[in-house]
Amino acid sequence: MQALIDYFSTMPSLHRTILLVGGITFFWMLEGIFPLFQFKNIKWKHALTNIFFTLTTAIVNLSLAFVMVKISDWCVAHHFGFMQWTDQFPLAITLIVGLMLFDLISAYSIHYLNHNVKWFWLFHIIHHTDRNVDTTTANRHHPGESILRLMATIAGVFLIGVPIWMIFLYQSLSVVLSQFNHANIVLPNKLDCILSLVIVTPNMHHVHHHFQQPLTDTNYGNIFSVWDRLFGTYVEFDNKKLVYGIDTHMAPEENGHIGSLLKIPFQQYRDIQKMSEEKRSTTEE
Ligand SMILES: [Zn+2]
Ligand SMILES: [Zn+2]
């Protein structure tokens, strides 16, 4: 266990990059063998758009990581936060409880807010506009959302007093598991059922990418599935019947171009109910 702490305390940036690129490559190959949907001839174009947003996410995270490190060091130095008060517990318990609490604050909660605060949603839409969800969708975030997510992570670090090794361990798990749960793959039902008792599986997260409510507002989890089960946002749905995207932005010229995607948060908010009422009244006229 001490070796794990030592490694993640000083995890080199090169290893983080290898994990990101290696993960995408691995799941990309798996998608070729066990695909859920056959997306036609757009895999590379689609991947390039998502890789652009993965790069902007990485740039935001790398350039502001020092704030996170400073806050974590401060918590350790001042013995501040829950994680700093668990000296008497076995390390394995501290590890599991710490990762779960961090997941609740910095991932599940912020994702819930992304869907329920209009201003946050305008940035989060970009993640949901993807009509061909696959492993490259994992980091398809508007730079504005990447900053919001980082702020949520920093808040989590401060509230729980997370040591730096646990931040890097959580982020490493998060990179690979979100590539896994976005991957365009089919898992055997039994395996998916067992895994989804603990972690968010592709079956579970794909539902979140359905283009219409109420499914869009379900399965918010990032690593652990327990939060959706506990807070009543867990839903099961036949993945083969899913239609990816978001009903307010289904036009390819809006959801397939980097420039249009970057502009979305600064456009007028679209209310799907109002949009369909207007459509109905124009057809009736
Ligand atoms: Zn979402
Ligand atoms: Zn997603």
PDB file of C-alpha atoms and ligand atoms in Angstrom:
ATOM      1  CA  MET A   1       0.000   0.000   0.000  1.00  0.00           C
ATOM      2  CA  GLN A   2       2.878   2.374   0.816  1.00  0.00           C
ATOM      3  CA  ALA A   3       4.308   1.741  -2.678  1.00  0.00           C
ATOM      4  CA  LEU A   4       0.927   2.811  -4.152  1.00  0.00           C
ATOM      5  CA  ILE A   5       0.963   6.026  -2.085  1.00  0.00           C
ATOM      6  CA  ASP A   6       4.568   6.758  -3.083  1.00  0.00           C
ATOM      7  CA  TYR A   7       3.855   6.182  -6.779  1.00  0.00           C
ATOM      8  CA  PHE A   8       0.737   8.364  -6.951  1.00  0.00           C
ATOM      9  CA  SER A   9       2.312  11.103  -4.783  1.00  0.00           C
ATOM     10  CA  THR A  10       4.812  11.786  -7.561  1.00  0.00           C
ATOM     11  CA  MET A  11       3.059  10.334 -10.625  1.00  0.00           C
ATOM     12  CA  PRO A  12       4.954  11.688 -13.673  1.00  0.00           C
ATOM     13  CA  SER A  13       2.934  13.665 -16.271  1.00  0.00           C
ATOM     14  CA  LEU A  14       4.246  11.229 -18.897  1.00  0.00           C
ATOM     15  CA  HIS A  15       2.499   8.320 -17.135  1.00  0.00           C
ATOM     16  CA  ARG A  16      -0.764  10.323 -17.007  1.00  0.00           C
ATOM     17  CA  THR A  17      -0.493  10.993 -20.744  1.00  0.00           C
ATOM     18  CA  ILE A  18       0.251   7.319 -21.466  1.00  0.00           C
ATOM     19  CA  LEU A  19      -2.840   6.348 -19.446  1.00  0.00           C
ATOM     20  CA  LEU A  20      -5.055   8.787 -21.391  1.00  0.00           C
ATOM     21  CA  VAL A  21      -3.775   7.811 -24.837  1.00  0.00           C
ATOM     22  CA  GLY A  22      -3.400   4.101 -23.990  1.00  0.00           C
ATOM     23  CA  GLY A  23      -6.961   3.961 -22.626  1.00  0.00           C
ATOM     24  CA  ILE A  24      -8.495   5.542 -25.738  1.00  0.00           C
ATOM     25  CA  THR A  25      -6.458   3.207 -27.981  1.00  0.00           C
ATOM     26  CA  PHE A  26      -7.466   0.100 -25.998  1.00  0.00           C
ATOM     27  CA  PHE A  27     -11.213   0.875 -25.946  1.00  0.00           C
ATOM     28  CA  TRP A  28     -11.104   2.071 -29.586  1.00  0.00           C
ATOM     29  CA  MET A  29      -9.820  -1.412 -30.545  1.00  0.00           C
ATOM     30  CA  LEU A  30     -12.414  -3.107 -28.326  1.00  0.00           C
ATOM     31  CA  GLU A  31     -15.155  -1.071 -30.083  1.00  0.00           C
ATOM     32  CA  GLY A  32     -14.013  -2.672 -33.343  1.00  0.00           C
ATOM     33  CA  ILE A  33     -14.520  -6.171 -31.879  1.00  0.00           C
ATOM     34  CA  PHE A  34     -17.709  -5.794 -29.765  1.00  0.00           C
ATOM     35  CA  PRO A  35     -19.551  -2.727 -31.129  1.00  0.00           C
ATOM     36  CA  LEU A  36     -22.947  -1.722 -29.705  1.00  0.00           C
ATOM     37  CA  PHE A  37     -23.817   0.457 -32.735  1.00  0.00           C
ATOM     38  CA  GLN A  38     -22.276   0.504 -36.217  1.00  0.00           C
ATOM     39  CA  PHE A  39     -21.496   4.182 -36.834  1.00  0.00           C
ATOM     40  CA  LYS A  40     -20.979   4.701 -40.539  1.00  0.00           C
ATOM     41  CA  ASN A  41     -17.768   6.240 -41.952  1.00  0.00           C
ATOM     42  CA  ILE A  42     -17.511   9.032 -39.430  1.00  0.00           C
ATOM     43  CA  LYS A  43     -15.286   7.470 -36.801  1.00  0.00           C
ATOM     44  CA  TRP A  44     -12.167   9.566 -37.572  1.00  0.00           C
ATOM     45  CA  LYS A  45     -13.925  12.903 -38.156  1.00  0.00           C
ATOM     46  CA  HIS A  46     -15.930  12.357 -34.977  1.00  0.00           C
ATOM     47  CA  ALA A  47     -12.786  11.373 -33.048  1.00  0.00           C
ATOM     48  CA  LEU A  48     -10.897  14.495 -34.162  1.00  0.00           C
ATOM     49  CA  THR A  49     -13.653  16.782 -32.801  1.00  0.00           C
ATOM     50  CA  ASN A  50     -13.619  14.929 -29.482  1.00  0.00           C
ATOM     51  CA  ILE A  51      -9.816  14.848 -29.327  1.00  0.00           C
ATOM     52  CA  PHE A  52      -9.824  18.647 -29.713  1.00  0.00           C
ATOM     53  CA  PHE A  53     -12.028  18.922 -26.589  1.00  0.00           C
ATOM     54  CA  THR A  54      -9.898  16.298 -24.784  1.00  0.00           C
ATOM     55  CA  LEU A  55      -6.848  18.488 -25.446  1.00  0.00           C
ATOM     56  CA  THR A  56      -8.542  21.662 -24.172  1.00  0.00           C
ATOM     57  CA  THR A  57      -9.610  19.734 -21.043  1.00  0.00           C
ATOM     58  CA  ALA A  58      -6.010  18.546 -20.535  1.00  0.00           C
ATOM     59  CA  ILE A  59      -4.671  22.101 -20.997  1.00  0.00           C
ATOM     60  CA  VAL A  60      -7.123  23.518 -18.401  1.00  0.00           C
ATOM     61  CA  ASN A  61      -6.279  20.733 -15.940  1.00  0.00           C
ATOM     62  CA  LEU A  62      -2.514  21.003 -16.395  1.00  0.00           C
ATOM     63  CA  SER A  63      -2.382  24.784 -16.204  1.00  0.00           C
ATOM     64  CA  LEU A  64      -4.467  24.985 -13.017  1.00  0.00           C
ATOM     65  CA  ALA A  65      -3.287  21.759 -11.324  1.00  0.00           C
ATOM     66  CA  PHE A  66      -0.952  23.779  -9.094  1.00  0.00           C
ATOM     67  CA  VAL A  67      -4.001  25.294  -7.288  1.00  0.00           C
ATOM     68  CA  MET A  68      -5.231  21.782  -6.464  1.00  0.00           C
ATOM     69  CA  VAL A  69      -1.777  20.732  -5.247  1.00  0.00           C
ATOM     70  CA  LYS A  70      -1.488  23.860  -3.064  1.00  0.00           C
ATOM     71  CA  ILE A  71      -4.920  23.283  -1.461  1.00  0.00           C
ATOM     72  CA  SER A  72      -4.117  19.619  -0.839  1.00  0.00           C
ATOM     73  CA  ASP A  73      -0.735  20.497   0.735  1.00  0.00           C
ATOM     74  CA  TRP A  74      -2.456  23.110   2.922  1.00  0.00           C
ATOM     75  CA  CYS A  75      -5.017  20.537   4.158  1.00  0.00           C
ATOM     76  CA  VAL A  76      -2.256  18.058   5.027  1.00  0.00           C
ATOM     77  CA  ALA A  77      -0.129  20.735   6.732  1.00  0.00           C
ATOM     78  CA  HIS A  78      -3.089  22.042   8.784  1.00  0.00           C
ATOM     79  CA  HIS A  79      -4.627  18.617   9.438  1.00  0.00           C
ATOM     80  CA  PHE A  80      -7.850  19.915   7.849  1.00  0.00           C
ATOM     81  CA  GLY A  81     -10.670  17.816   6.365  1.00  0.00           C
ATOM     82  CA  PHE A  82     -12.168  14.359   6.931  1.00  0.00           C
ATOM     83  CA  MET A  83      -9.312  12.485   5.251  1.00  0.00           C
ATOM     84  CA  GLN A  84      -6.859  14.043   7.681  1.00  0.00           C
ATOM     85  CA  TRP A  85      -8.786  12.705  10.700  1.00  0.00           C
ATOM     86  CA  THR A  86      -8.716   9.013   9.759  1.00  0.00           C
ATOM     87  CA  ASP A  87      -5.271   8.058  11.105  1.00  0.00           C
ATOM     88  CA  GLN A  88      -6.764   5.363  13.336  1.00  0.00           C
ATOM     89  CA  PHE A  89      -8.544   3.556  10.451  1.00  0.00           C
ATOM     90  CA  PRO A  90      -6.837   0.865   8.316  1.00  0.00           C
ATOM     91  CA  LEU A  91      -5.449   2.433   5.136  1.00  0.00           C
ATOM     92  CA  ALA A  92      -7.703   0.291   2.888  1.00  0.00           C
ATOM     93  CA  ILE A  93     -10.841   1.722   4.565  1.00  0.00           C
ATOM     94  CA  THR A  94      -9.476   5.272   4.342  1.00  0.00           C
ATOM     95  CA  LEU A  95      -8.744   4.673   0.654  1.00  0.00           C
ATOM     96  CA  ILE A  96     -12.232   3.370  -0.232  1.00  0.00           C
ATOM     97  CA  VAL A  97     -14.128   5.951   1.854  1.00  0.00           C
ATOM     98  CA  GLY A  98     -11.917   8.766   0.520  1.00  0.00           C
ATOM     99  CA  LEU A  99     -12.354   7.780  -3.145  1.00  0.00           C
ATOM    100  CA  MET A 100     -16.125   7.430  -2.680  1.00  0.00           C
ATOM    101  CA  LEU A 101     -16.560  10.795  -0.946  1.00  0.00           C
ATOM    102  CA  PHE A 102     -14.368  12.504  -3.523  1.00  0.00           C
ATOM    103  CA  ASP A 103     -16.458  10.879  -6.276  1.00  0.00           C
ATOM    104  CA  LEU A 104     -19.667  12.150  -4.633  1.00  0.00           C
ATOM    105  CA  ILE A 105     -18.494  15.752  -4.262  1.00  0.00           C
ATOM    106  CA  SER A 106     -16.315  16.334  -7.294  1.00  0.00           C
ATOM    107  CA  ALA A 107     -18.186  14.177  -9.841  1.00  0.00           C
ATOM    108  CA  TYR A 108     -21.767  13.116  -9.004  1.00  0.00           C
ATOM    109  CA  SER A 109     -22.780  16.431  -7.381  1.00  0.00           C
ATOM    110  CA  ILE A 110     -21.273  18.662 -10.056  1.00  0.00           C
ATOM    111  CA  HIS A 111     -22.828  16.493 -12.777  1.00  0.00           C
ATOM    112  CA  TYR A 112     -26.231  16.834 -11.060  1.00  0.00           C
ATOM    113  CA  LEU A 113     -25.751  20.636 -10.974  1.00  0.00           C
ATOM    114  CA  ASN A 114     -24.682  20.606 -14.632  1.00  0.00           C
ATOM    115  CA  HIS A 115     -28.144  19.323 -15.466  1.00  0.00           C
ATOM    116  CA  ASN A 116     -30.136  21.417 -13.026  1.00  0.00           C
ATOM    117  CA  VAL A 117     -28.530  24.876 -13.130  1.00  0.00           C
ATOM    118  CA  LYS A 118     -29.271  26.546 -16.475  1.00  0.00           C
ATOM    119  CA  TRP A 119     -25.952  28.352 -16.696  1.00  0.00           C
ATOM    120  CA  PHE A 120     -23.981  25.132 -16.038  1.00  0.00           C
ATOM    121  CA  TRP A 121     -26.154  23.190 -18.498  1.00  0.00           C
ATOM    122  CA  LEU A 122     -25.330  25.595 -21.349  1.00  0.00           C
ATOM    123  CA  PHE A 123     -21.701  24.442 -21.069  1.00  0.00           C
ATOM    124  CA  HIS A 124     -22.510  20.775 -20.371  1.00  0.00           C
ATOM    125  CA  ILE A 125     -24.706  20.547 -23.525  1.00  0.00           C
ATOM    126  CA  ILE A 126     -21.531  20.065 -25.591  1.00  0.00           C
ATOM    127  CA  HIS A 127     -20.942  16.677 -23.921  1.00  0.00           C
ATOM    128  CA  HIS A 128     -24.521  15.674 -24.722  1.00  0.00           C
ATOM    129  CA  THR A 129     -24.578  16.856 -28.352  1.00  0.00           C
ATOM    130  CA  ASP A 130     -22.546  13.805 -29.405  1.00  0.00           C
ATOM    131  CA  ARG A 131     -24.719  11.676 -31.733  1.00  0.00           C
ATOM    132  CA  ASN A 132     -22.178   8.831 -31.821  1.00  0.00           C
ATOM    133  CA  VAL A 133     -21.100   8.218 -28.252  1.00  0.00           C
ATOM    134  CA  ASP A 134     -17.868   6.250 -27.994  1.00  0.00           C
ATOM    135  CA  THR A 135     -14.701   6.172 -25.914  1.00  0.00           C
ATOM    136  CA  THR A 136     -13.569   9.553 -27.327  1.00  0.00           C
ATOM    137  CA  THR A 137     -16.725  11.202 -25.902  1.00  0.00           C
ATOM    138  CA  ALA A 138     -15.380  10.784 -22.348  1.00  0.00           C
ATOM    139  CA  ASN A 139     -13.575  14.139 -22.359  1.00  0.00           C
ATOM    140  CA  ARG A 140     -15.755  16.030 -24.824  1.00  0.00           C
ATOM    141  CA  HIS A 141     -16.176  19.027 -22.526  1.00  0.00           C
ATOM    142  CA  HIS A 142     -16.388  22.726 -23.376  1.00  0.00           C
ATOM    143  CA  PRO A 143     -13.333  24.536 -21.885  1.00  0.00           C
ATOM    144  CA  GLY A 144     -15.812  26.456 -19.681  1.00  0.00           C
ATOM    145  CA  GLU A 145     -17.092  23.170 -18.269  1.00  0.00           C
ATOM    146  CA  SER A 146     -13.531  21.920 -17.779  1.00  0.00           C
ATOM    147  CA  ILE A 147     -12.892  24.972 -15.564  1.00  0.00           C
ATOM    148  CA  LEU A 148     -16.136  24.323 -13.626  1.00  0.00           C
ATOM    149  CA  ARG A 149     -15.187  20.667 -13.133  1.00  0.00           C
ATOM    150  CA  LEU A 150     -11.742  21.613 -11.916  1.00  0.00           C
ATOM    151  CA  MET A 151     -13.289  24.052  -9.437  1.00  0.00           C
ATOM    152  CA  ALA A 152     -15.547  21.235  -8.180  1.00  0.00           C
ATOM    153  CA  THR A 153     -12.483  19.003  -7.807  1.00  0.00           C
ATOM    154  CA  ILE A 154     -10.689  21.731  -5.866  1.00  0.00           C
ATOM    155  CA  ALA A 155     -13.781  22.140  -3.634  1.00  0.00           C
ATOM    156  CA  GLY A 156     -13.766  18.364  -3.049  1.00  0.00           C
ATOM    157  CA  VAL A 157     -10.048  18.408  -2.177  1.00  0.00           C
ATOM    158  CA  PHE A 158     -10.662  21.202   0.341  1.00  0.00           C
ATOM    159  CA  LEU A 159     -13.847  19.783   1.916  1.00  0.00           C
ATOM    160  CA  ILE A 160     -12.436  16.286   2.442  1.00  0.00           C
ATOM    161  CA  GLY A 161      -8.764  17.196   2.849  1.00  0.00           C
ATOM    162  CA  VAL A 162      -7.672  14.829   0.073  1.00  0.00           C
ATOM    163  CA  PRO A 163      -3.914  14.111  -0.032  1.00  0.00           C
ATOM    164  CA  ILE A 164      -2.220  14.538  -3.396  1.00  0.00           C
ATOM    165  CA  TRP A 165      -1.647  10.780  -3.932  1.00  0.00           C
ATOM    166  CA  MET A 166      -5.384  10.135  -3.644  1.00  0.00           C
ATOM    167  CA  ILE A 167      -6.215  12.937  -6.119  1.00  0.00           C
ATOM    168  CA  PHE A 168      -3.898  11.424  -8.719  1.00  0.00           C
ATOM    169  CA  LEU A 169      -5.184   7.901  -8.018  1.00  0.00           C
ATOM    170  CA  TYR A 170      -8.809   9.089  -8.365  1.00  0.00           C
ATOM    171  CA  GLN A 171      -8.036  10.979 -11.579  1.00  0.00           C
ATOM    172  CA  SER A 172      -6.229   7.975 -13.081  1.00  0.00           C
ATOM    173  CA  LEU A 173      -9.189   5.702 -12.302  1.00  0.00           C
ATOM    174  CA  SER A 174     -11.594   8.355 -13.606  1.00  0.00           C
ATOM    175  CA  VAL A 175      -9.772   8.730 -16.954  1.00  0.00           C
ATOM    176  CA  VAL A 176      -9.850   5.010 -17.693  1.00  0.00           C
ATOM    177  CA  LEU A 177     -13.308   4.277 -16.290  1.00  0.00           C
ATOM    178  CA  SER A 178     -14.980   7.149 -18.135  1.00  0.00           C
ATOM    179  CA  GLN A 179     -13.364   5.964 -21.377  1.00  0.00           C
ATOM    180  CA  PHE A 180     -14.761   2.520 -20.497  1.00  0.00           C
ATOM    181  CA  ASN A 181     -18.310   3.670 -19.674  1.00  0.00           C
ATOM    182  CA  HIS A 182     -18.569   5.811 -22.833  1.00  0.00           C
ATOM    183  CA  ALA A 183     -17.106   3.074 -25.085  1.00  0.00           C
ATOM    184  CA  ASN A 184     -19.356   1.865 -27.896  1.00  0.00           C
ATOM    185  CA  ILE A 185     -19.215  -1.723 -26.668  1.00  0.00           C
ATOM    186  CA  VAL A 186     -21.625  -4.412 -25.514  1.00  0.00           C
ATOM    187  CA  LEU A 187     -20.776  -6.271 -22.333  1.00  0.00           C
ATOM    188  CA  PRO A 188     -22.334  -9.652 -21.565  1.00  0.00           C
ATOM    189  CA  ASN A 189     -25.445  -8.932 -19.464  1.00  0.00           C
ATOM    190  CA  LYS A 190     -24.257 -10.920 -16.449  1.00  0.00           C
ATOM    191  CA  LEU A 191     -20.892  -9.164 -16.367  1.00  0.00           C
ATOM    192  CA  ASP A 192     -22.549  -5.751 -16.727  1.00  0.00           C
ATOM    193  CA  CYS A 193     -24.991  -6.563 -13.877  1.00  0.00           C
ATOM    194  CA  ILE A 194     -22.203  -7.589 -11.507  1.00  0.00           C
ATOM    195  CA  LEU A 195     -19.922  -4.668 -12.405  1.00  0.00           C
ATOM    196  CA  SER A 196     -22.741  -2.116 -12.174  1.00  0.00           C
ATOM    197  CA  LEU A 197     -23.271  -3.011  -8.512  1.00  0.00           C
ATOM    198  CA  VAL A 198     -20.001  -1.174  -7.878  1.00  0.00           C
ATOM    199  CA  ILE A 199     -18.933   0.920 -10.868  1.00  0.00           C
ATOM    200  CA  VAL A 200     -20.655   2.832 -13.673  1.00  0.00           C
ATOM    201  CA  THR A 201     -20.748   0.537 -16.715  1.00  0.00           C
ATOM    202  CA  PRO A 202     -21.270   1.352 -20.422  1.00  0.00           C
ATOM    203  CA  ASN A 203     -24.885   0.098 -20.168  1.00  0.00           C
ATOM    204  CA  MET A 204     -25.521   2.514 -17.338  1.00  0.00           C
ATOM    205  CA  HIS A 205     -23.832   5.645 -18.734  1.00  0.00           C
ATOM    206  CA  HIS A 206     -25.099   5.230 -22.309  1.00  0.00           C
ATOM    207  CA  VAL A 207     -28.644   5.745 -20.973  1.00  0.00           C
ATOM    208  CA  HIS A 208     -27.566   9.213 -19.775  1.00  0.00           C
ATOM    209  CA  HIS A 209     -26.794  10.101 -23.410  1.00  0.00           C
ATOM    210  CA  HIS A 210     -30.318   9.417 -24.727  1.00  0.00           C
ATOM    211  CA  PHE A 211     -31.523  12.518 -26.621  1.00  0.00           C
ATOM    212  CA  GLN A 212     -34.762  13.003 -24.674  1.00  0.00           C
ATOM    213  CA  GLN A 213     -35.977  13.420 -21.125  1.00  0.00           C
ATOM    214  CA  PRO A 214     -36.468  11.819 -18.679  1.00  0.00           C
ATOM    215  CA  LEU A 215     -33.465   9.603 -19.493  1.00  0.00           C
ATOM    216  CA  THR A 216     -31.036  12.521 -19.965  1.00  0.00           C
ATOM    217  CA  ASP A 217     -31.436  13.370 -16.281  1.00  0.00           C
ATOM    218  CA  THR A 218     -30.510   9.912 -14.956  1.00  0.00           C
ATOM    219  CA  ASN A 219     -27.338   7.921 -14.185  1.00  0.00           C
ATOM    220  CA  TYR A 220     -25.094  10.865 -13.263  1.00  0.00           C
ATOM    221  CA  GLY A 221     -22.376   8.666 -11.718  1.00  0.00           C
ATOM    222  CA  ASN A 222     -18.731   8.859 -12.730  1.00  0.00           C
ATOM    223  CA  ILE A 223     -16.877   5.992 -11.008  1.00  0.00           C
ATOM    224  CA  PHE A 224     -19.230   4.525  -8.381  1.00  0.00           C
ATOM    225  CA  SER A 225     -22.818   3.546  -9.202  1.00  0.00           C
ATOM    226  CA  VAL A 226     -23.965   3.745  -5.582  1.00  0.00           C
ATOM    227  CA  TRP A 227     -24.819   7.481  -5.673  1.00  0.00           C
ATOM    228  CA  ASP A 228     -27.443   7.060  -8.416  1.00  0.00           C
ATOM    229  CA  ARG A 229     -28.955   4.108  -6.555  1.00  0.00           C
ATOM    230  CA  LEU A 230     -28.963   6.042  -3.292  1.00  0.00           C
ATOM    231  CA  PHE A 231     -30.382   9.314  -4.636  1.00  0.00           C
ATOM    232  CA  GLY A 232     -32.999   7.753  -6.937  1.00  0.00           C
ATOM    233  CA  THR A 233     -31.406   8.727 -10.261  1.00  0.00           C
ATOM    234  CA  TYR A 234     -30.538   5.153 -11.310  1.00  0.00           C
ATOM    235  CA  VAL A 235     -32.333   3.842 -14.411  1.00  0.00           C
ATOM    236  CA  GLU A 236     -31.923   0.721 -16.565  1.00  0.00           C
ATOM    237  CA  PHE A 237     -32.841   0.904 -20.255  1.00  0.00           C
ATOM    238  CA  ASP A 238     -32.216  -1.289 -23.302  1.00  0.00           C
ATOM    239  CA  ASN A 239     -29.121   0.282 -24.877  1.00  0.00           C
ATOM    240  CA  LYS A 240     -30.130  -0.889 -28.370  1.00  0.00           C
ATOM    241  CA  LYS A 241     -33.175   1.443 -28.224  1.00  0.00           C
ATOM    242  CA  LEU A 242     -31.150   4.540 -27.335  1.00  0.00           C
ATOM    243  CA  VAL A 243     -30.826   7.545 -29.632  1.00  0.00           C
ATOM    244  CA  TYR A 244     -27.779   9.637 -28.744  1.00  0.00           C
ATOM    245  CA  GLY A 245     -27.674  13.436 -28.766  1.00  0.00           C
ATOM    246  CA  ILE A 246     -29.739  16.194 -27.193  1.00  0.00           C
ATOM    247  CA  ASP A 247     -33.121  17.207 -28.565  1.00  0.00           C
ATOM    248  CA  THR A 248     -32.329  20.953 -28.692  1.00  0.00           C
ATOM    249  CA  HIS A 249     -29.214  20.476 -30.845  1.00  0.00           C
ATOM    250  CA  MET A 250     -29.789  17.587 -33.266  1.00  0.00           C
ATOM    251  CA  ALA A 251     -28.630  19.383 -36.451  1.00  0.00           C
ATOM    252  CA  PRO A 252     -25.219  18.089 -37.692  1.00  0.00           C
ATOM    253  CA  GLU A 253     -24.025  21.644 -38.449  1.00  0.00           C
ATOM    254  CA  GLU A 254     -24.441  22.435 -34.735  1.00  0.00           C
ATOM    255  CA  ASN A 255     -23.197  19.245 -33.089  1.00  0.00           C
ATOM    256  CA  GLY A 256     -20.424  18.212 -35.513  1.00  0.00           C
ATOM    257  CA  HIS A 257     -18.281  21.336 -35.793  1.00  0.00           C
ATOM    258  CA  ILE A 258     -15.819  22.568 -33.203  1.00  0.00           C
ATOM    259  CA  GLY A 259     -16.617  26.264 -33.865  1.00  0.00           C
ATOM    260  CA  SER A 260     -20.389  25.810 -33.461  1.00  0.00           C
ATOM    261  CA  LEU A 261     -19.905  23.698 -30.319  1.00  0.00           C
ATOM    262  CA  LEU A 262     -17.691  26.346 -28.713  1.00  0.00           C
ATOM    263  CA  LYS A 263     -20.407  28.971 -29.312  1.00  0.00           C
ATOM    264  CA  ILE A 264     -23.323  27.031 -27.777  1.00  0.00           C
ATOM    265  CA  PRO A 265     -23.015  28.393 -24.188  1.00  0.00           C
ATOM    266  CA  PHE A 266     -23.220  31.957 -25.509  1.00  0.00           C
ATOM    267  CA  GLN A 267     -26.378  31.428 -27.533  1.00  0.00           C
ATOM    268  CA  GLN A 268     -29.893  31.878 -26.265  1.00  0.00           C
ATOM    269  CA  TYR A 269     -31.135  29.085 -24.000  1.00  0.00           C
ATOM    270  CA  ARG A 270     -33.439  26.678 -25.813  1.00  0.00           C
ATOM    271  CA  ASP A 271     -36.447  25.251 -24.041  1.00  0.00           C
ATOM    272  CA  ILE A 272     -37.515  22.053 -25.784  1.00  0.00           C
ATOM    273  CA  GLN A 273     -41.128  22.401 -24.633  1.00  0.00           C
ATOM    274  CA  LYS A 274     -41.353  25.927 -26.029  1.00  0.00           C
ATOM    275  CA  MET A 275     -39.652  24.794 -29.238  1.00  0.00           C
ATOM    276  CA  SER A 276     -42.205  22.027 -29.839  1.00  0.00           C
ATOM    277  CA  GLU A 277     -45.164  24.352 -28.993  1.00  0.00           C
ATOM    278  CA  GLU A 278     -43.860  26.905 -31.547  1.00  0.00           C
ATOM    279  CA  LYS A 279     -43.425  24.139 -34.140  1.00  0.00           C
ATOM    280  CA  ARG A 280     -46.999  22.937 -33.503  1.00  0.00           C
ATOM    281  CA  SER A 281     -48.476  26.429 -33.833  1.00  0.00           C
ATOM    282  CA  THR A 282     -46.641  27.099 -37.157  1.00  0.00           C
ATOM    283  CA  THR A 283     -47.889  23.796 -38.645  1.00  0.00           C
ATOM    284  CA  GLU A 284     -51.444  24.554 -37.488  1.00  0.00           C
ATOM    285  CA  GLU A 285     -51.405  28.040 -39.093  1.00  0.00           C
TER     286      GLU A 285
HETATM  287 ZN    ZN B   1     -24.657  14.878 -18.332  1.00  0.00          ZN
HETATM  288 ZN    ZN B   2     -21.092  11.080 -20.779  1.00  0.00          ZN
END
